[in-house]
Structure formats: structure tokens, C-alpha cells
Amino acid sequence: MPVKFESVSFLYLPKTPFEHLALDGIDLEINDGTFTAIIGHTGSGKSTLVQHINALLRPSKGKVLVGDYVINAADKKVNKLQELRKYAGLVFQFPEYQLFEETVLKDVAFGPKNFKDNEQVALEKAKKALSLVGIEESLFDKSPFELSGGQKRRVAIAGIIALEPQILVLDEPTAGLDPQGAKEMMSLFKTINERGTTIIMITHDMDNVLKYCDRAVVMKDGKIVKIEQPSELFKDEELLKEISLEEPHIISFAKKLIANGMNLKLSEIKDFDSLIAQIEKARAVK
Ligand SMILES: Nc1ncnc2c1ncn2[C@@H]1O[C@H](COP(=O)(O)OP(=O)(O)O)[C@@H](O)[C@H]1O
Ligand SMILES: [Mg+2]
């Protein structure tokens, strides 16, 4: 079942001098199994938007449908809230700040246990999730605080993956990671997506949007200004300027090659591998 926003508005601190309309009439549908990017400047409402998907925030107006769950305004009950939070797992920005258990394994097993799995099952799910995110068994009994930054982030993400969500929501998951760590993180999400999990990811990295996502939702001032396939979106220089979005580095590079007379198909370029394939094709034609 898809995710559906129907005329959703959200007001922070209503009826105070700090009242702020963070979402303004959002209509959005996200299909099962897709990999969607949410992009836009800081303050445009991205985090506010995604926190509606597991009812951490509730609409001031309108409603959100997630699978079989209906999320209405805060004065109405969300049925089966606990189940919803398992169905749609949300990874916050800098999730490693939320690690708290004595050991890595216990930290990841905490979620499943909290959702009523017995100890044995919870530990099994935790081990599976840890192995998926690439944390070795030798680290299972360490304190999460002994790990490197990138490892902590993986453990925190494993904590959500262990709940086996149908929808995985990620708020800037690669922010602050080194390039290699970010790359590994992105291929992890790709693997998870290929196994059938819907992924909704906030990011500022346009190269990742182009390489991994099938759709980009562009936000500005609490509104959606564009929903587009990334390769289409990044082709349109006028539009990028209008919504002040940066172009992926790989596209800028390809455009320079084209300007220098190389015959490349821009719409076929998503990452280094596809760029190289295009270059080889162009050379073969010569
Ligand atoms: N807890 C809050 N109280 C009041 N205003 C907030 C709160 N959180 C965010 N805002 C405001 O709502 C707007 C959208 O914020 P946010 O959704 O965090 O944007 P983004 O994730 O795109 O940077 C911003 O103007 C921000 O200052
Ligand atoms: Mg944010």
C-alpha cells in the first residue's frame, strides 16, 4: 500500500508569536518499492514532511495514509500507532546520538523486543540487521560508544532495519560521513530497496539522487514545487535555476565533455560507470 498525503498542512507552535506554517497543502503519493528523494533547501519542510509518515508529527490539516494506517489531525486517534511505527521505520538525522545500550547487539535488539518479540527472536533479527549493514560479529559485544562514527551510524540504522519495516524513511543518512562511508551506506540502501522495501530519503547530495532514486520530490517554503524523475529534473537547467538546485557533479562534468565536442547522451548518465559507457560509445562511433 502506498504512502499518500492529502492536502496536508502543518503548523509549528500554533497560536503563539512563533507560529510557523512548515507544510502548506502537500499532496503526494509514493508507491511501494520505489526509492524517492526529498530535496530542497534547509528549512523547506523536508524533515517535517517525513515525520508525518510514522505519525511523529500529525497534520494540522489534511491526512496522511500509510499502508492501512490513517494519520489525521492530532485530536484524532491513530489506530495501531505501535504497528505503524514498525511498518514505517524512521531514521533521524545523526541517529547515532540515540544509541544507549551497553552493547551493540543489545542496542539493535531493543527495537524488536520493544515490539514484543521474545529475546531469542529479537537477537536473531538484530544479528541479521547488523550483518546487513556490515558490522562484524567481533563488534557485537562492544559498547556502541567504542565504535567509529561510521560504525555508530550503521548500528543505529540496523536498529530500525531490525524491525523489518516495509517503508524506510531516512533523514540525511550520509551527512557527516566520509566519502567511502557514504558510498557504502548508499549501496546498503540500494540493496534494501531491491529486496522490496520502499525508501524515502532526504538528501543534499544530488549525485546520489541521480544515481539511486527513481523520483525526486522538490520542496520549497513548505510546498512541493516539482516531482520528477531525477534524470529529467537535472537535464532542465532553467528549472534548476528557478528552484535554485545544484546540478550533480557528474552532469556538470558530462556537459563539459559535450561542450568540447564529445557526443554523449546526457539522459543516459547516472554515475561514473554510465558516463564511461557513454564515452566508450562515442569513441567507437568516431
Ligand atoms: N520544533 C520546531 N518548532 C518551530 N519551528 C520549527 C520546528 N522545527 C522546524 N521548524 C521550522 O519549520 C520549517 C521547516 O523545518 P524542517 O522541516 O526542519 O526543514 P528541513 O528539514 O527542510 O530543513 C523551518 O522554518 C524550521 O525553522
Ligand atoms: Mg531537516
mmCIF file of C-alpha atoms and ligand atoms in Angstrom:
data_model
loop_
_atom_site.group_PDB
_atom_site.id
_atom_site.type_symbol
_atom_site.label_atom_id
_atom_site.label_comp_id
_atom_site.label_asym_id
_atom_site.label_seq_id
_atom_site.Cartn_x
_atom_site.Cartn_y
_atom_site.Cartn_z
ATOM 1 C CA MET A 1 0.000 0.000 0.000
ATOM 2 C CA PRO A 2 1.392 3.360 -0.961
ATOM 3 C CA VAL A 3 2.006 6.460 1.125
ATOM 4 C CA LYS A 4 -0.430 9.240 0.406
ATOM 5 C CA PHE A 5 -0.506 12.843 1.626
ATOM 6 C CA GLU A 6 -3.862 14.545 1.066
ATOM 7 C CA SER A 7 -3.845 18.356 1.397
ATOM 8 C CA VAL A 8 -1.547 18.217 4.395
ATOM 9 C CA SER A 9 -0.600 21.390 6.221
ATOM 10 C CA PHE A 10 1.433 21.564 9.400
ATOM 11 C CA LEU A 11 1.771 24.464 11.783
ATOM 12 C CA TYR A 12 4.520 24.601 14.432
ATOM 13 C CA LEU A 13 3.582 26.368 17.672
ATOM 14 C CA PRO A 14 0.066 27.390 16.620
ATOM 15 C CA LYS A 15 -1.464 30.439 18.255
ATOM 16 C CA THR A 16 1.875 31.702 19.552
ATOM 17 C CA PRO A 17 4.065 34.529 18.225
ATOM 18 C CA PHE A 18 6.332 31.780 16.813
ATOM 19 C CA GLU A 19 3.592 30.138 14.747
ATOM 20 C CA HIS A 20 5.117 28.769 11.544
ATOM 21 C CA LEU A 21 3.471 27.069 8.592
ATOM 22 C CA ALA A 22 6.049 24.372 7.782
ATOM 23 C CA LEU A 23 3.879 22.363 5.349
ATOM 24 C CA ASP A 24 1.397 24.087 3.114
ATOM 25 C CA GLY A 25 -1.115 21.924 1.245
ATOM 26 C CA ILE A 26 1.010 18.883 0.468
ATOM 27 C CA ASP A 27 -0.363 16.298 -1.987
ATOM 28 C CA LEU A 28 1.971 13.399 -2.603
ATOM 29 C CA GLU A 29 1.775 9.722 -3.440
ATOM 30 C CA ILE A 30 4.698 7.343 -3.061
ATOM 31 C CA ASN A 31 4.337 3.845 -4.490
ATOM 32 C CA ASP A 32 5.505 0.609 -2.940
ATOM 33 C CA GLY A 33 9.025 -0.496 -3.695
ATOM 34 C CA THR A 34 10.178 2.889 -5.003
ATOM 35 C CA PHE A 35 13.216 4.915 -3.958
ATOM 36 C CA THR A 36 12.197 8.542 -3.537
ATOM 37 C CA ALA A 37 14.427 11.529 -2.791
ATOM 38 C CA ILE A 38 13.123 14.525 -0.884
ATOM 39 C CA ILE A 39 15.242 17.549 -1.756
ATOM 40 C CA GLY A 40 15.190 21.292 -1.152
ATOM 41 C CA HIS A 41 16.912 23.948 0.895
ATOM 42 C CA THR A 42 17.320 23.907 4.658
ATOM 43 C CA GLY A 43 14.070 24.994 6.231
ATOM 44 C CA SER A 44 11.926 23.988 3.244
ATOM 45 C CA GLY A 45 9.983 21.443 5.317
ATOM 46 C CA LYS A 46 11.637 18.115 4.419
ATOM 47 C CA SER A 47 12.081 16.787 7.944
ATOM 48 C CA THR A 48 8.624 17.968 8.928
ATOM 49 C CA LEU A 49 7.184 16.129 5.929
ATOM 50 C CA VAL A 50 8.825 12.772 6.608
ATOM 51 C CA GLN A 51 7.995 12.822 10.315
ATOM 52 C CA HIS A 52 4.344 12.598 9.287
ATOM 53 C CA ILE A 53 4.954 9.178 7.745
ATOM 54 C CA ASN A 54 5.177 7.456 11.118
ATOM 55 C CA ALA A 55 2.902 9.936 12.918
ATOM 56 C CA LEU A 56 5.698 11.508 14.920
ATOM 57 C CA LEU A 57 4.068 14.692 13.718
ATOM 58 C CA ARG A 58 0.379 14.853 12.877
ATOM 59 C CA PRO A 59 -1.174 17.102 10.243
ATOM 60 C CA SER A 60 -2.757 20.359 11.336
ATOM 61 C CA LYS A 61 -4.986 19.946 8.281
ATOM 62 C CA GLY A 62 -5.495 17.092 5.820
ATOM 63 C CA LYS A 63 -4.455 13.495 6.311
ATOM 64 C CA VAL A 64 -1.703 11.003 5.604
ATOM 65 C CA LEU A 65 -2.382 7.411 4.566
ATOM 66 C CA VAL A 66 0.429 4.936 5.153
ATOM 67 C CA GLY A 67 -0.390 1.352 4.205
ATOM 68 C CA ASP A 68 -3.628 0.656 6.092
ATOM 69 C CA TYR A 69 -2.998 3.391 8.646
ATOM 70 C CA VAL A 70 -4.689 6.764 8.627
ATOM 71 C CA ILE A 71 -2.939 9.709 10.260
ATOM 72 C CA ASN A 72 -5.300 12.544 10.983
ATOM 73 C CA ALA A 73 -5.057 15.755 12.943
ATOM 74 C CA ALA A 74 -3.671 15.471 16.459
ATOM 75 C CA ASP A 75 -7.080 15.455 18.117
ATOM 76 C CA LYS A 76 -7.976 12.146 16.435
ATOM 77 C CA LYS A 77 -6.605 8.785 17.441
ATOM 78 C CA VAL A 78 -4.177 6.976 15.140
ATOM 79 C CA ASN A 79 -5.235 3.359 15.164
ATOM 80 C CA LYS A 80 -2.454 0.918 15.961
ATOM 81 C CA LEU A 81 0.241 3.560 16.306
ATOM 82 C CA GLN A 82 2.744 0.986 17.558
ATOM 83 C CA GLU A 83 2.229 -1.177 14.458
ATOM 84 C CA LEU A 84 2.538 1.837 12.190
ATOM 85 C CA ARG A 85 5.946 2.679 13.684
ATOM 86 C CA LYS A 86 7.141 -0.816 12.830
ATOM 87 C CA TYR A 87 5.631 -0.653 9.341
ATOM 88 C CA ALA A 88 7.288 2.693 8.582
ATOM 89 C CA GLY A 89 10.724 2.964 10.210
ATOM 90 C CA LEU A 90 12.213 6.431 10.539
ATOM 91 C CA VAL A 91 15.948 7.045 10.838
ATOM 92 C CA PHE A 92 16.587 10.545 12.175
ATOM 93 C CA GLN A 93 19.433 12.793 11.196
ATOM 94 C CA PHE A 94 22.522 11.774 13.214
ATOM 95 C CA PRO A 95 20.782 8.668 14.611
ATOM 96 C CA GLU A 96 23.986 7.621 16.402
ATOM 97 C CA TYR A 97 23.156 10.126 19.149
ATOM 98 C CA GLN A 98 20.343 7.798 20.160
ATOM 99 C CA LEU A 99 22.456 4.729 20.873
ATOM 100 C CA PHE A 100 22.227 3.936 24.544
ATOM 101 C CA GLU A 101 22.531 0.212 25.370
ATOM 102 C CA GLU A 102 25.601 -1.490 26.886
ATOM 103 C CA THR A 103 26.421 -3.453 23.760
ATOM 104 C CA VAL A 104 25.926 -3.117 20.040
ATOM 105 C CA LEU A 105 23.821 -6.278 19.871
ATOM 106 C CA LYS A 106 21.543 -5.222 22.741
ATOM 107 C CA ASP A 107 21.072 -1.813 21.192
ATOM 108 C CA VAL A 108 19.855 -3.247 17.899
ATOM 109 C CA ALA A 109 17.710 -5.915 19.634
ATOM 110 C CA PHE A 110 15.999 -3.257 21.752
ATOM 111 C CA GLY A 111 13.556 -2.309 18.978
ATOM 112 C CA PRO A 112 12.262 -5.800 18.162
ATOM 113 C CA LYS A 113 11.985 -6.570 21.897
ATOM 114 C CA ASN A 114 10.055 -3.381 22.430
ATOM 115 C CA PHE A 115 7.709 -4.530 19.663
ATOM 116 C CA LYS A 116 7.031 -7.741 21.582
ATOM 117 C CA ASP A 117 9.464 -10.200 20.037
ATOM 118 C CA ASN A 118 10.903 -12.644 22.566
ATOM 119 C CA GLU A 119 14.592 -12.359 23.458
ATOM 120 C CA GLN A 120 15.686 -15.111 21.062
ATOM 121 C CA VAL A 121 13.822 -13.744 18.033
ATOM 122 C CA ALA A 122 14.920 -10.173 18.820
ATOM 123 C CA LEU A 123 18.573 -11.243 18.951
ATOM 124 C CA GLU A 124 18.247 -13.144 15.676
ATOM 125 C CA LYS A 125 16.741 -10.111 13.957
ATOM 126 C CA ALA A 126 19.454 -7.892 15.437
ATOM 127 C CA LYS A 127 22.228 -10.158 14.158
ATOM 128 C CA LYS A 128 20.680 -10.274 10.709
ATOM 129 C CA ALA A 129 20.354 -6.475 10.574
ATOM 130 C CA LEU A 130 23.919 -5.967 11.807
ATOM 131 C CA SER A 131 25.312 -8.300 9.212
ATOM 132 C CA LEU A 132 23.300 -6.497 6.507
ATOM 133 C CA VAL A 133 24.797 -3.120 7.488
ATOM 134 C CA GLY A 134 28.285 -4.660 7.539
ATOM 135 C CA ILE A 135 29.008 -4.753 11.270
ATOM 136 C CA GLU A 136 31.230 -7.723 12.112
ATOM 137 C CA GLU A 137 30.399 -10.191 14.843
ATOM 138 C CA SER A 138 33.534 -9.190 16.751
ATOM 139 C CA LEU A 139 31.863 -5.827 17.435
ATOM 140 C CA PHE A 140 28.561 -7.204 18.751
ATOM 141 C CA ASP A 141 29.625 -7.199 22.397
ATOM 142 C CA LYS A 142 31.398 -3.856 22.330
ATOM 143 C CA SER A 143 29.872 -0.705 23.713
ATOM 144 C CA PRO A 144 28.390 1.351 20.856
ATOM 145 C CA PHE A 145 30.482 4.254 22.151
ATOM 146 C CA GLU A 146 33.724 2.440 21.303
ATOM 147 C CA LEU A 147 32.887 2.406 17.593
ATOM 148 C CA SER A 148 33.912 4.840 14.870
ATOM 149 C CA GLY A 149 31.438 7.459 13.679
ATOM 150 C CA GLY A 150 30.507 5.494 10.570
ATOM 151 C CA GLN A 151 30.068 2.270 12.551
ATOM 152 C CA LYS A 152 27.817 4.000 15.078
ATOM 153 C CA ARG A 153 25.642 5.266 12.245
ATOM 154 C CA ARG A 154 25.370 1.721 10.839
ATOM 155 C CA VAL A 155 24.402 0.313 14.217
ATOM 156 C CA ALA A 156 21.723 2.974 14.635
ATOM 157 C CA ILE A 157 20.343 2.181 11.190
ATOM 158 C CA ALA A 158 20.456 -1.554 11.961
ATOM 159 C CA GLY A 159 18.186 -0.771 14.937
ATOM 160 C CA ILE A 160 15.472 0.356 12.527
ATOM 161 C CA ILE A 161 16.163 -2.331 9.906
ATOM 162 C CA ALA A 162 15.785 -4.994 12.621
ATOM 163 C CA LEU A 163 12.102 -4.021 12.838
ATOM 164 C CA GLU A 164 11.802 -5.167 9.221
ATOM 165 C CA PRO A 165 9.875 -2.092 8.072
ATOM 166 C CA GLN A 166 8.011 -2.033 4.758
ATOM 167 C CA ILE A 167 8.940 1.618 4.419
ATOM 168 C CA LEU A 168 12.321 3.004 5.438
ATOM 169 C CA VAL A 169 12.476 6.775 5.908
ATOM 170 C CA LEU A 170 15.951 8.333 6.084
ATOM 171 C CA ASP A 171 16.682 11.920 7.071
ATOM 172 C CA GLU A 172 20.070 12.871 5.561
ATOM 173 C CA PRO A 173 21.612 9.447 6.211
ATOM 174 C CA THR A 174 25.018 10.235 4.704
ATOM 175 C CA ALA A 175 25.502 13.680 6.267
ATOM 176 C CA GLY A 176 28.865 13.888 8.011
ATOM 177 C CA LEU A 177 30.167 10.543 6.726
ATOM 178 C CA ASP A 178 33.432 10.328 4.790
ATOM 179 C CA PRO A 179 33.019 9.675 1.034
ATOM 180 C CA GLN A 180 33.763 5.952 1.305
ATOM 181 C CA GLY A 181 31.369 5.549 4.257
ATOM 182 C CA ALA A 182 28.671 7.473 2.397
ATOM 183 C CA LYS A 183 29.119 5.295 -0.666
ATOM 184 C CA GLU A 184 28.810 2.088 1.347
ATOM 185 C CA MET A 185 25.744 3.454 3.103
ATOM 186 C CA MET A 186 24.085 4.223 -0.233
ATOM 187 C CA SER A 187 24.760 0.757 -1.612
ATOM 188 C CA LEU A 188 23.250 -0.668 1.572
ATOM 189 C CA PHE A 189 20.034 1.287 0.916
ATOM 190 C CA LYS A 190 20.050 0.147 -2.684
ATOM 191 C CA THR A 191 20.241 -3.483 -1.529
ATOM 192 C CA ILE A 192 17.408 -2.943 0.939
ATOM 193 C CA ASN A 193 15.323 -1.290 -1.777
ATOM 194 C CA GLU A 194 15.975 -4.159 -4.178
ATOM 195 C CA ARG A 195 14.605 -6.535 -1.558
ATOM 196 C CA GLY A 196 11.299 -4.713 -1.838
ATOM 197 C CA THR A 197 11.438 -2.061 0.891
ATOM 198 C CA THR A 198 10.168 1.386 -0.080
ATOM 199 C CA ILE A 199 12.802 4.033 0.618
ATOM 200 C CA ILE A 200 12.132 7.711 1.203
ATOM 201 C CA MET A 201 15.339 9.671 1.693
ATOM 202 C CA ILE A 202 16.090 13.313 2.435
ATOM 203 C CA THR A 203 19.437 14.306 0.956
ATOM 204 C CA HIS A 204 21.519 17.254 -0.222
ATOM 205 C CA ASP A 205 23.681 15.043 -2.415
ATOM 206 C CA MET A 206 22.365 15.437 -5.953
ATOM 207 C CA ASP A 207 24.755 12.807 -7.333
ATOM 208 C CA ASN A 208 23.120 10.259 -5.028
ATOM 209 C CA VAL A 209 19.663 11.396 -6.130
ATOM 210 C CA LEU A 210 20.618 10.857 -9.758
ATOM 211 C CA LYS A 211 22.321 7.512 -9.166
ATOM 212 C CA TYR A 212 19.911 5.810 -6.772
ATOM 213 C CA CYS A 213 16.469 7.404 -6.809
ATOM 214 C CA ASP A 214 13.618 6.849 -9.213
ATOM 215 C CA ARG A 215 11.858 10.050 -8.246
ATOM 216 C CA ALA A 216 12.742 13.374 -6.692
ATOM 217 C CA VAL A 217 10.291 15.500 -4.724
ATOM 218 C CA VAL A 218 11.479 19.104 -4.610
ATOM 219 C CA MET A 219 10.317 21.241 -1.684
ATOM 220 C CA LYS A 220 10.378 24.979 -1.183
ATOM 221 C CA ASP A 221 8.788 27.017 1.609
ATOM 222 C CA GLY A 222 6.610 24.143 2.798
ATOM 223 C CA LYS A 223 5.305 23.324 -0.665
ATOM 224 C CA ILE A 224 6.149 20.725 -3.281
ATOM 225 C CA VAL A 225 7.375 22.605 -6.334
ATOM 226 C CA LYS A 226 8.256 19.634 -8.512
ATOM 227 C CA ILE A 227 8.020 15.839 -8.657
ATOM 228 C CA GLU A 228 10.196 14.406 -11.388
ATOM 229 C CA GLN A 229 12.433 11.565 -12.461
ATOM 230 C CA PRO A 230 15.973 12.685 -11.489
ATOM 231 C CA SER A 231 17.465 12.348 -14.980
ATOM 232 C CA GLU A 232 14.692 14.610 -16.319
ATOM 233 C CA LEU A 233 14.993 17.058 -13.443
ATOM 234 C CA PHE A 234 18.738 17.541 -13.797
ATOM 235 C CA LYS A 235 18.519 17.981 -17.574
ATOM 236 C CA ASP A 236 16.449 21.116 -17.190
ATOM 237 C CA GLU A 237 18.877 23.954 -16.411
ATOM 238 C CA GLU A 238 16.174 26.608 -16.418
ATOM 239 C CA LEU A 239 14.174 24.728 -13.838
ATOM 240 C CA LEU A 240 17.219 24.059 -11.657
ATOM 241 C CA LYS A 241 17.947 27.761 -11.611
ATOM 242 C CA GLU A 242 14.351 28.625 -10.897
ATOM 243 C CA ILE A 243 14.186 26.315 -7.885
ATOM 244 C CA SER A 244 17.857 27.016 -7.042
ATOM 245 C CA LEU A 245 19.021 23.425 -7.067
ATOM 246 C CA GLU A 246 22.567 22.344 -7.666
ATOM 247 C CA GLU A 247 23.340 20.076 -10.589
ATOM 248 C CA PRO A 248 25.027 16.704 -9.853
ATOM 249 C CA HIS A 249 28.817 16.859 -10.345
ATOM 250 C CA ILE A 250 28.689 14.032 -12.855
ATOM 251 C CA ILE A 251 26.251 16.027 -15.015
ATOM 252 C CA SER A 252 28.419 19.182 -14.897
ATOM 253 C CA PHE A 253 31.372 17.077 -15.940
ATOM 254 C CA ALA A 254 29.478 15.386 -18.782
ATOM 255 C CA LYS A 255 28.246 18.780 -20.002
ATOM 256 C CA LYS A 256 31.843 19.998 -20.225
ATOM 257 C CA LEU A 257 32.746 16.983 -22.334
ATOM 258 C CA ILE A 258 29.751 17.640 -24.581
ATOM 259 C CA ALA A 259 30.763 21.304 -24.912
ATOM 260 C CA ASN A 260 34.166 20.043 -26.046
ATOM 261 C CA GLY A 261 32.584 18.101 -28.863
ATOM 262 C CA MET A 262 32.036 14.690 -27.336
ATOM 263 C CA ASN A 263 28.792 13.070 -28.391
ATOM 264 C CA LEU A 264 27.242 11.901 -25.102
ATOM 265 C CA LYS A 265 23.618 11.219 -24.259
ATOM 266 C CA LEU A 266 23.021 13.167 -21.068
ATOM 267 C CA SER A 267 19.820 11.305 -20.204
ATOM 268 C CA GLU A 268 21.792 8.030 -20.068
ATOM 269 C CA ILE A 269 24.288 9.327 -17.489
ATOM 270 C CA LYS A 270 23.587 8.485 -13.850
ATOM 271 C CA ASP A 271 27.024 7.788 -12.389
ATOM 272 C CA PHE A 272 30.668 7.152 -13.339
ATOM 273 C CA ASP A 273 30.014 3.749 -14.871
ATOM 274 C CA SER A 274 27.295 5.010 -17.188
ATOM 275 C CA LEU A 275 29.417 8.049 -18.108
ATOM 276 C CA ILE A 276 32.322 5.797 -19.061
ATOM 277 C CA ALA A 277 29.987 3.602 -21.104
ATOM 278 C CA GLN A 278 28.817 6.723 -22.970
ATOM 279 C CA ILE A 279 32.397 7.862 -23.594
ATOM 280 C CA GLU A 280 33.329 4.456 -24.980
ATOM 281 C CA LYS A 281 30.320 4.505 -27.266
ATOM 282 C CA ALA A 282 31.210 7.983 -28.535
ATOM 283 C CA ARG A 283 34.788 6.881 -29.248
ATOM 284 C CA ALA A 284 33.644 3.726 -31.053
ATOM 285 C CA VAL A 285 31.490 5.819 -33.414
ATOM 286 C CA LYS A 286 34.427 8.085 -34.407
HETATM 287 N N1 LIG B 1 10.200 22.301 16.516
HETATM 288 C C1 LIG B 1 10.006 23.379 15.752
HETATM 289 N N2 LIG B 1 9.384 24.466 16.223
HETATM 290 C C2 LIG B 1 9.180 25.549 15.436
HETATM 291 N N3 LIG B 1 9.563 25.644 14.148
HETATM 292 C C3 LIG B 1 10.197 24.574 13.626
HETATM 293 C C4 LIG B 1 10.450 23.399 14.391
HETATM 294 N N4 LIG B 1 11.101 22.501 13.602
HETATM 295 C C5 LIG B 1 11.240 23.099 12.402
HETATM 296 N N5 LIG B 1 10.695 24.342 12.411
HETATM 297 C C6 LIG B 1 10.652 25.275 11.269
HETATM 298 O O1 LIG B 1 9.887 24.702 10.222
HETATM 299 C C7 LIG B 1 10.498 24.926 8.949
HETATM 300 C C8 LIG B 1 10.762 23.597 8.282
HETATM 301 O O2 LIG B 1 11.749 22.890 9.027
HETATM 302 P P1 LIG B 1 12.280 21.457 8.619
HETATM 303 O O3 LIG B 1 11.133 20.580 8.285
HETATM 304 O O4 LIG B 1 13.194 21.016 9.689
HETATM 305 O O5 LIG B 1 13.081 21.808 7.270
HETATM 306 P P2 LIG B 1 14.229 20.986 6.505
HETATM 307 O O6 LIG B 1 14.265 19.597 7.039
HETATM 308 O O7 LIG B 1 13.836 21.084 5.062
HETATM 309 O O8 LIG B 1 15.499 21.737 6.759
HETATM 310 C C9 LIG B 1 11.752 25.750 9.237
HETATM 311 O O9 LIG B 1 11.457 27.100 9.005
HETATM 312 C C10 LIG B 1 12.032 25.484 10.688
HETATM 313 O O10 LIG B 1 12.668 26.596 11.273
HETATM 314 MG MG MG B 2 15.830 18.574 8.012
#
